[in-house]
PDB file of C-alpha atoms in Angstrom:
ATOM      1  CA  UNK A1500       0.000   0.000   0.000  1.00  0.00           C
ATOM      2  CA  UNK A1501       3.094   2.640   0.580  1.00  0.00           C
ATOM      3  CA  UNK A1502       4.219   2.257  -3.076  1.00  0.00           C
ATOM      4  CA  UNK A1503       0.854   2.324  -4.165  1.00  0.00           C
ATOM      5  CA  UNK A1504       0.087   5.755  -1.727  1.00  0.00           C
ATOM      6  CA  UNK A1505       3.478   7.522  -2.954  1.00  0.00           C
ATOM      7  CA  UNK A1506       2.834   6.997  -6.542  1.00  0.00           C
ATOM      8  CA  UNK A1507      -0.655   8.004  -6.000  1.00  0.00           C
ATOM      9  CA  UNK A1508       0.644  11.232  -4.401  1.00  0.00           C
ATOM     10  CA  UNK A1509       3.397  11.823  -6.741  1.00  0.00           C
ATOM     11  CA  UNK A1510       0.861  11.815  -9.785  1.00  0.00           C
ATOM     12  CA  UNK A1511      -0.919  14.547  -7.840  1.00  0.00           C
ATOM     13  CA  UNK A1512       2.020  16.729  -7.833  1.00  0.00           C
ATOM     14  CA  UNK A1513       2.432  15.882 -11.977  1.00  0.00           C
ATOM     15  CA  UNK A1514      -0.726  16.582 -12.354  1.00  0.00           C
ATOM     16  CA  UNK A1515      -1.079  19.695 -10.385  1.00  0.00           C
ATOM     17  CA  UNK A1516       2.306  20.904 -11.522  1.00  0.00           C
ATOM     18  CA  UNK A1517       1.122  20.671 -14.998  1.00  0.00           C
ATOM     19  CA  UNK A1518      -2.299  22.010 -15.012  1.00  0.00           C
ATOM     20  CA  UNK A1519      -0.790  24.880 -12.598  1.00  0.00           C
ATOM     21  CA  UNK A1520       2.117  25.472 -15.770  1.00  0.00           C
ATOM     22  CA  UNK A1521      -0.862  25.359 -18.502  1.00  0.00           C
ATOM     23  CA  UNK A1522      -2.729  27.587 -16.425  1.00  0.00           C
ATOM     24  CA  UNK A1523      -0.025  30.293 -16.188  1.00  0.00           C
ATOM     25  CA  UNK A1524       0.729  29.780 -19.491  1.00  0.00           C
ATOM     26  CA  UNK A1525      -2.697  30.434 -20.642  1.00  0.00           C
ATOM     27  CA  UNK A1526      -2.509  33.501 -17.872  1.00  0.00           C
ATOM     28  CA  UNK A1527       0.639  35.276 -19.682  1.00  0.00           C
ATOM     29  CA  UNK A1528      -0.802  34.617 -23.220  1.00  0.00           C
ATOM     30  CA  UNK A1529      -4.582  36.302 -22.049  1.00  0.00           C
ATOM     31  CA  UNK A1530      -3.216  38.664 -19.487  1.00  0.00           C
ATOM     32  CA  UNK A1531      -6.828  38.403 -18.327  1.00  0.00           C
ATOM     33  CA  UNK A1532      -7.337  36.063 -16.000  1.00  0.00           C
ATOM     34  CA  UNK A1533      -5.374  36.372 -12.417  1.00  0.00           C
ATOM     35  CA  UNK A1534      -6.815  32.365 -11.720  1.00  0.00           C
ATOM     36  CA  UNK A1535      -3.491  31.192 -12.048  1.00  0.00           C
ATOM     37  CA  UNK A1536      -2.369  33.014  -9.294  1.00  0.00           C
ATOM     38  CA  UNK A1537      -5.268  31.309  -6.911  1.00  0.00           C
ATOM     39  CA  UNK A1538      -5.226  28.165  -8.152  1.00  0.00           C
ATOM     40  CA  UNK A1539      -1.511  27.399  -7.081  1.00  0.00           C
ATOM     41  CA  UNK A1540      -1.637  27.750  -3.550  1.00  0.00           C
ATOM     42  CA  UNK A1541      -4.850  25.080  -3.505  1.00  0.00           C
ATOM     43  CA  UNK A1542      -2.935  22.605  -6.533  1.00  0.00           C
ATOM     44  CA  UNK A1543      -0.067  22.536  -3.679  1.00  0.00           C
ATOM     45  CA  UNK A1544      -2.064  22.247  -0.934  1.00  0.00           C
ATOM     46  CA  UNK A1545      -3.605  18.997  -2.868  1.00  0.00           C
ATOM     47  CA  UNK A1546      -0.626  17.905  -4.022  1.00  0.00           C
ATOM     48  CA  UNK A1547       0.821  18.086  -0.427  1.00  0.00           C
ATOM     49  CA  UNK A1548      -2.273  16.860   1.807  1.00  0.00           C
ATOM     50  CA  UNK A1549      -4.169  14.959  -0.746  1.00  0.00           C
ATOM     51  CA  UNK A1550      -7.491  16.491   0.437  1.00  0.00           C
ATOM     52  CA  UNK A1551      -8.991  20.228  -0.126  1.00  0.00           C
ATOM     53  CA  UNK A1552     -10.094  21.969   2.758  1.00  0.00           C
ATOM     54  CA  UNK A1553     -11.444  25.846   3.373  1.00  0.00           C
ATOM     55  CA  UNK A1554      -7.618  26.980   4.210  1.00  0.00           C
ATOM     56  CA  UNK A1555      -6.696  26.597   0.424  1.00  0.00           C
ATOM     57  CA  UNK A1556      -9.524  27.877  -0.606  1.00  0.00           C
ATOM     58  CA  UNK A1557      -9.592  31.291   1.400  1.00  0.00           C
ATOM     59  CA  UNK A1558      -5.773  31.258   0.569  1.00  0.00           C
ATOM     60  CA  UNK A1559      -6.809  31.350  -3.234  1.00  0.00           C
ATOM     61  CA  UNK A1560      -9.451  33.748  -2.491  1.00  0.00           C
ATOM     62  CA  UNK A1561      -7.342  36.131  -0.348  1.00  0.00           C
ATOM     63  CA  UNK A1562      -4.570  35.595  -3.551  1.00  0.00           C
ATOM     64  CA  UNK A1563      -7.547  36.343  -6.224  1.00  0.00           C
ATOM     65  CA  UNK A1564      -8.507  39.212  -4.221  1.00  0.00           C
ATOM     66  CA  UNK A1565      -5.556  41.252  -3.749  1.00  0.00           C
ATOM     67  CA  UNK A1566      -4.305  40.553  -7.080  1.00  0.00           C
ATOM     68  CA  UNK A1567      -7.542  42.443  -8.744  1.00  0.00           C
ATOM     69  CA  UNK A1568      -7.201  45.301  -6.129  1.00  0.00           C
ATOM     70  CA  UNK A1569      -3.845  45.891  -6.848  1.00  0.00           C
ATOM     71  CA  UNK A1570      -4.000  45.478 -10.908  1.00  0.00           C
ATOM     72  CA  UNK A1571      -7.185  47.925 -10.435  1.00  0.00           C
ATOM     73  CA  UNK A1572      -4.929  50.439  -8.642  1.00  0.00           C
ATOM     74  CA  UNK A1573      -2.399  49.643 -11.153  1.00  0.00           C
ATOM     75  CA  UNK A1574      -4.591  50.268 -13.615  1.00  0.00           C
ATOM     76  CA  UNK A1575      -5.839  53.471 -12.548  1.00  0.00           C
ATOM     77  CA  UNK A1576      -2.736  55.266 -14.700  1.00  0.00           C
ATOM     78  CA  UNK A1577      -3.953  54.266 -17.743  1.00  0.00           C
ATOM     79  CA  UNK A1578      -7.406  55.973 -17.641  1.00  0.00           C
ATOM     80  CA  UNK A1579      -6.481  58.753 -19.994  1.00  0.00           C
ATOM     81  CA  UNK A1580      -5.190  56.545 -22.285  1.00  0.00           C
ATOM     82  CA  UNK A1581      -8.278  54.004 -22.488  1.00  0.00           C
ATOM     83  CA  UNK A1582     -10.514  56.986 -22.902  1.00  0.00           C
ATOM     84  CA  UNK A1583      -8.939  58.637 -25.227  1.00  0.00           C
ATOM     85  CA  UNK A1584      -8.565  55.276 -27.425  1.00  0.00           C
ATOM     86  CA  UNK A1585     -11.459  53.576 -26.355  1.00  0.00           C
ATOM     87  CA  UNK A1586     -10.602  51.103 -24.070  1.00  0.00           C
ATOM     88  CA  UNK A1587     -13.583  49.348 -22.103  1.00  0.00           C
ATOM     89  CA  UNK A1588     -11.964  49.021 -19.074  1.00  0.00           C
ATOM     90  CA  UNK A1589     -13.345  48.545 -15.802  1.00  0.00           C
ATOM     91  CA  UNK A1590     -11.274  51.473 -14.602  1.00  0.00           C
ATOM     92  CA  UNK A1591     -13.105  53.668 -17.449  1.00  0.00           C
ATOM     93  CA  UNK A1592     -16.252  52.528 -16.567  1.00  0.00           C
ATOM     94  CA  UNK A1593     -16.209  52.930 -12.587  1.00  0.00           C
ATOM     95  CA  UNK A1594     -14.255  55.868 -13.065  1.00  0.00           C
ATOM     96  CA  UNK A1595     -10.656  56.657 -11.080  1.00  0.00           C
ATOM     97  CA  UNK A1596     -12.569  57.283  -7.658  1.00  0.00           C
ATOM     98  CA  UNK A1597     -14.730  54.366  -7.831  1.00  0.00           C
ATOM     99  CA  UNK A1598     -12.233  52.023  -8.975  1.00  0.00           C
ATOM    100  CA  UNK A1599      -9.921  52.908  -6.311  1.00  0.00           C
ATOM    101  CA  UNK A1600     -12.887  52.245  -3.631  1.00  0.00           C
ATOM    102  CA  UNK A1601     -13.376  49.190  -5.276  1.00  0.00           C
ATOM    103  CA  UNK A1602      -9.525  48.178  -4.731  1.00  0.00           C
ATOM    104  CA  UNK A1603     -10.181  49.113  -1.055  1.00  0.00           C
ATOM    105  CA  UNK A1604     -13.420  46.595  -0.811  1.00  0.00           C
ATOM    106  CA  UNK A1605     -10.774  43.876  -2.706  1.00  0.00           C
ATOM    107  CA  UNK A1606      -7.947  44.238  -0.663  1.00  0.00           C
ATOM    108  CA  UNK A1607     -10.280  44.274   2.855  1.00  0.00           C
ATOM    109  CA  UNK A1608     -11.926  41.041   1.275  1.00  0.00           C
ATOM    110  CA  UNK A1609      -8.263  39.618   1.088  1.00  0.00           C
ATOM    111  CA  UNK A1610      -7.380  40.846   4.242  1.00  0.00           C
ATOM    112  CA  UNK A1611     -10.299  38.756   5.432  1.00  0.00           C
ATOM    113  CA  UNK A1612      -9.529  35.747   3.733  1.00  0.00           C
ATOM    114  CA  UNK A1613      -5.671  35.904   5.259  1.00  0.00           C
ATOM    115  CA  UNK A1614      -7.360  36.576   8.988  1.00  0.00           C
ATOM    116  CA  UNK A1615      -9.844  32.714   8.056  1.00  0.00           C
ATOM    117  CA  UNK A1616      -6.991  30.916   6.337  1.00  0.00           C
ATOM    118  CA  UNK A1617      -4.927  31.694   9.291  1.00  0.00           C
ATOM    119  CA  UNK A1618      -7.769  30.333  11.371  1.00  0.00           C
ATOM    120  CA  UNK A1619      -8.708  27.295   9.332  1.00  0.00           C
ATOM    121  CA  UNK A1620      -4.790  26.407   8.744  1.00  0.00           C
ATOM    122  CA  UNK A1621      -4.530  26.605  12.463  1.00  0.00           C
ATOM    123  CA  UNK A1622      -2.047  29.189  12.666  1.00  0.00           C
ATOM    124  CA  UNK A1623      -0.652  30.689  15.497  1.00  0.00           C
ATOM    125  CA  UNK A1624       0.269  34.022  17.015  1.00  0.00           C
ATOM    126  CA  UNK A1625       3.543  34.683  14.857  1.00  0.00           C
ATOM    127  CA  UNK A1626       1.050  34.325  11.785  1.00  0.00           C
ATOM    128  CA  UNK A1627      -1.311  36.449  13.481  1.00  0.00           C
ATOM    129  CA  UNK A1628       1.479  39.214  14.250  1.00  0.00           C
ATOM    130  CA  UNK A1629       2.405  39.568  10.482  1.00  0.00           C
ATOM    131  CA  UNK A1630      -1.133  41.047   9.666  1.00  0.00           C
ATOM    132  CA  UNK A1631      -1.331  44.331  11.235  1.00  0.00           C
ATOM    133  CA  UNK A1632       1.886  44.541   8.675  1.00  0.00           C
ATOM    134  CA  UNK A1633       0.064  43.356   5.650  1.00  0.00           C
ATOM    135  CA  UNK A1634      -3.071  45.791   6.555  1.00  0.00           C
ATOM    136  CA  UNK A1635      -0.071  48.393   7.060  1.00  0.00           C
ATOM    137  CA  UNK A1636       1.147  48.258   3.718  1.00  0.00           C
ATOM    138  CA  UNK A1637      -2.220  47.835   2.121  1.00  0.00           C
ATOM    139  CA  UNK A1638      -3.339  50.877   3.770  1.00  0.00           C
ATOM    140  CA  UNK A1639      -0.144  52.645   2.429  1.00  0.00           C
ATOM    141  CA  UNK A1640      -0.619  51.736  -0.707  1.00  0.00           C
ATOM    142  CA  UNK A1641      -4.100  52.774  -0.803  1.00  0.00           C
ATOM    143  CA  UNK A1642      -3.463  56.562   0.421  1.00  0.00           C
ATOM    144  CA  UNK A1643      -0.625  56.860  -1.833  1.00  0.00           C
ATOM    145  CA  UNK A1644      -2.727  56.084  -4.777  1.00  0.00           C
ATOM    146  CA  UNK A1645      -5.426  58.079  -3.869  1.00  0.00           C
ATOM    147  CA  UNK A1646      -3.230  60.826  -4.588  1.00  0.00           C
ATOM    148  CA  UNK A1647      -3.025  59.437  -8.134  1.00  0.00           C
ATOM    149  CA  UNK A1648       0.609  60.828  -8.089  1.00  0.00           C
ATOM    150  CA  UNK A1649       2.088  58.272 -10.938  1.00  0.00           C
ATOM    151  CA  UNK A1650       5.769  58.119  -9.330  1.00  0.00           C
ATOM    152  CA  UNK A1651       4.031  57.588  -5.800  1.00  0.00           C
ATOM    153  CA  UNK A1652       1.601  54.629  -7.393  1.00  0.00           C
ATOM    154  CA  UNK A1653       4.338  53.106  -9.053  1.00  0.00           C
ATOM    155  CA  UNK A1654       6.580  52.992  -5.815  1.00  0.00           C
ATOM    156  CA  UNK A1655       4.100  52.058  -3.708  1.00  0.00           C
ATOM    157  CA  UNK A1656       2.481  49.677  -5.685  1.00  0.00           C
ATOM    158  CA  UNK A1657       5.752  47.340  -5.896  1.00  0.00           C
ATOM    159  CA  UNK A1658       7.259  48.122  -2.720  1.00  0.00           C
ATOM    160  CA  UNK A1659       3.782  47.392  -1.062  1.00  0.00           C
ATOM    161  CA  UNK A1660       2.980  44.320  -2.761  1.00  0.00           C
ATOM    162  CA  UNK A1661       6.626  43.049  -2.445  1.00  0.00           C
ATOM    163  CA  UNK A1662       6.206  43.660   1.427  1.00  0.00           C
ATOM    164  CA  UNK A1663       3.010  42.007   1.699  1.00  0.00           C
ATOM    165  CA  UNK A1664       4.176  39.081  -0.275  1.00  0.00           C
ATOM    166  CA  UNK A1665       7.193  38.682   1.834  1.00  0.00           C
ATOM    167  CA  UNK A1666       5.618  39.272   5.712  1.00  0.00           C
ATOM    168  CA  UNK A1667       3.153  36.334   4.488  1.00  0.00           C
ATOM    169  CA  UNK A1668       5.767  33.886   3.662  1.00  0.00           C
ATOM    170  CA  UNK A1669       8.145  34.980   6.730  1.00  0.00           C
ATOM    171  CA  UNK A1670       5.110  34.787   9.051  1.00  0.00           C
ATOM    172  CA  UNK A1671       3.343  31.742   7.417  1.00  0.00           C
ATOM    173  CA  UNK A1672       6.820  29.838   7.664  1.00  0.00           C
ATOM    174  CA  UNK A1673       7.817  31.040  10.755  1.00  0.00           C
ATOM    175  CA  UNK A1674       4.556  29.910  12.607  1.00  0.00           C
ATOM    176  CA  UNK A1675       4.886  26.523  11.168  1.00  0.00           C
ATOM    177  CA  UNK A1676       8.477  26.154  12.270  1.00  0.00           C
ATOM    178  CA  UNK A1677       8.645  27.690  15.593  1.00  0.00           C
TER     179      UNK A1677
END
């Protein structure tokens, strides 16, 4: 039964491992979807455990979540541009105020997500002490770019978002290993 369980658990990790590759492939080609992005952190959870629970799941939708409040913040620089050429994009239609209260509803909505995974991946206080951080450079992010200043998004937008990423993984890892 232990060869049988290891190769069953190795074709998991194939099998995730390529449908997560086809999936970002697919995302780079469309530049549409941000799925990939969610659906990694639940393929390794799969691959890993062999059984989905919630914690992947609000992972992915914590992921899917700050990804689309980000790229709408992101996106808020091109709204001259997509006027002027006709662009239908969701930043044009909600208008730059809207959009950017939009990316605040997105990125509390991840926040939430990151405050259940913890709670349904039984974290533990280290985990816990990494989110005032996250909210921190969320809520930086936000004010800067609601002074649509396009230096100050720019900066803000990959310094925050490279901060987030990296308190998550320190304080995910960290709470698992201490």
């Amino acid at each position: 039964m232990g060869g049988n369980y290891l190769a069953h658990v190795e074709f998991r990790r194939i099998y995730f491992g390529s449908s997560g590759n086809q999936s970002i492939d697919v995302h780079a080609r469309a530049d549409r979807s941000r799925l990939a992005l969610a659906v990694a952190p639940i393929g390794a959870w799969i691959a890993q455990t062999g059984q989905i629970d919630l914690a992947p799941l609000m992972l992915g939708a914590g992921v899917i979540c700050w990804v689309a409040g980000f790229d709408l913040i992101y996106a808020t620089q091109d709204y001259d541009f997509d006027r002027r050429e006709g662009i239908r994009s969701l930043v044009v239609k909600l208008g730059i105020a809207r959009s950017l209260r939009l990316a605040q509803f997105l990125h509390l909505a991840m926040f939430v997500a990151l405050i259940v995974f913890g709670i349904t991946a039984q974290l533990g206080l280290i985990y816990y002490g990494g989110m005032p951080l996250v909210a921190a450079a969320l809520f930086y992010e936000h004010r800067t770019a609601s002074k649509l200043d396009l230096g100050g998004i720019n900066r803000a937008f990959f310094q925050s978002n490279a901060f987030v990423s990296a308190v998550f993984l320190v304080a995910v890892c960290m709470d698992r290993w201490v």
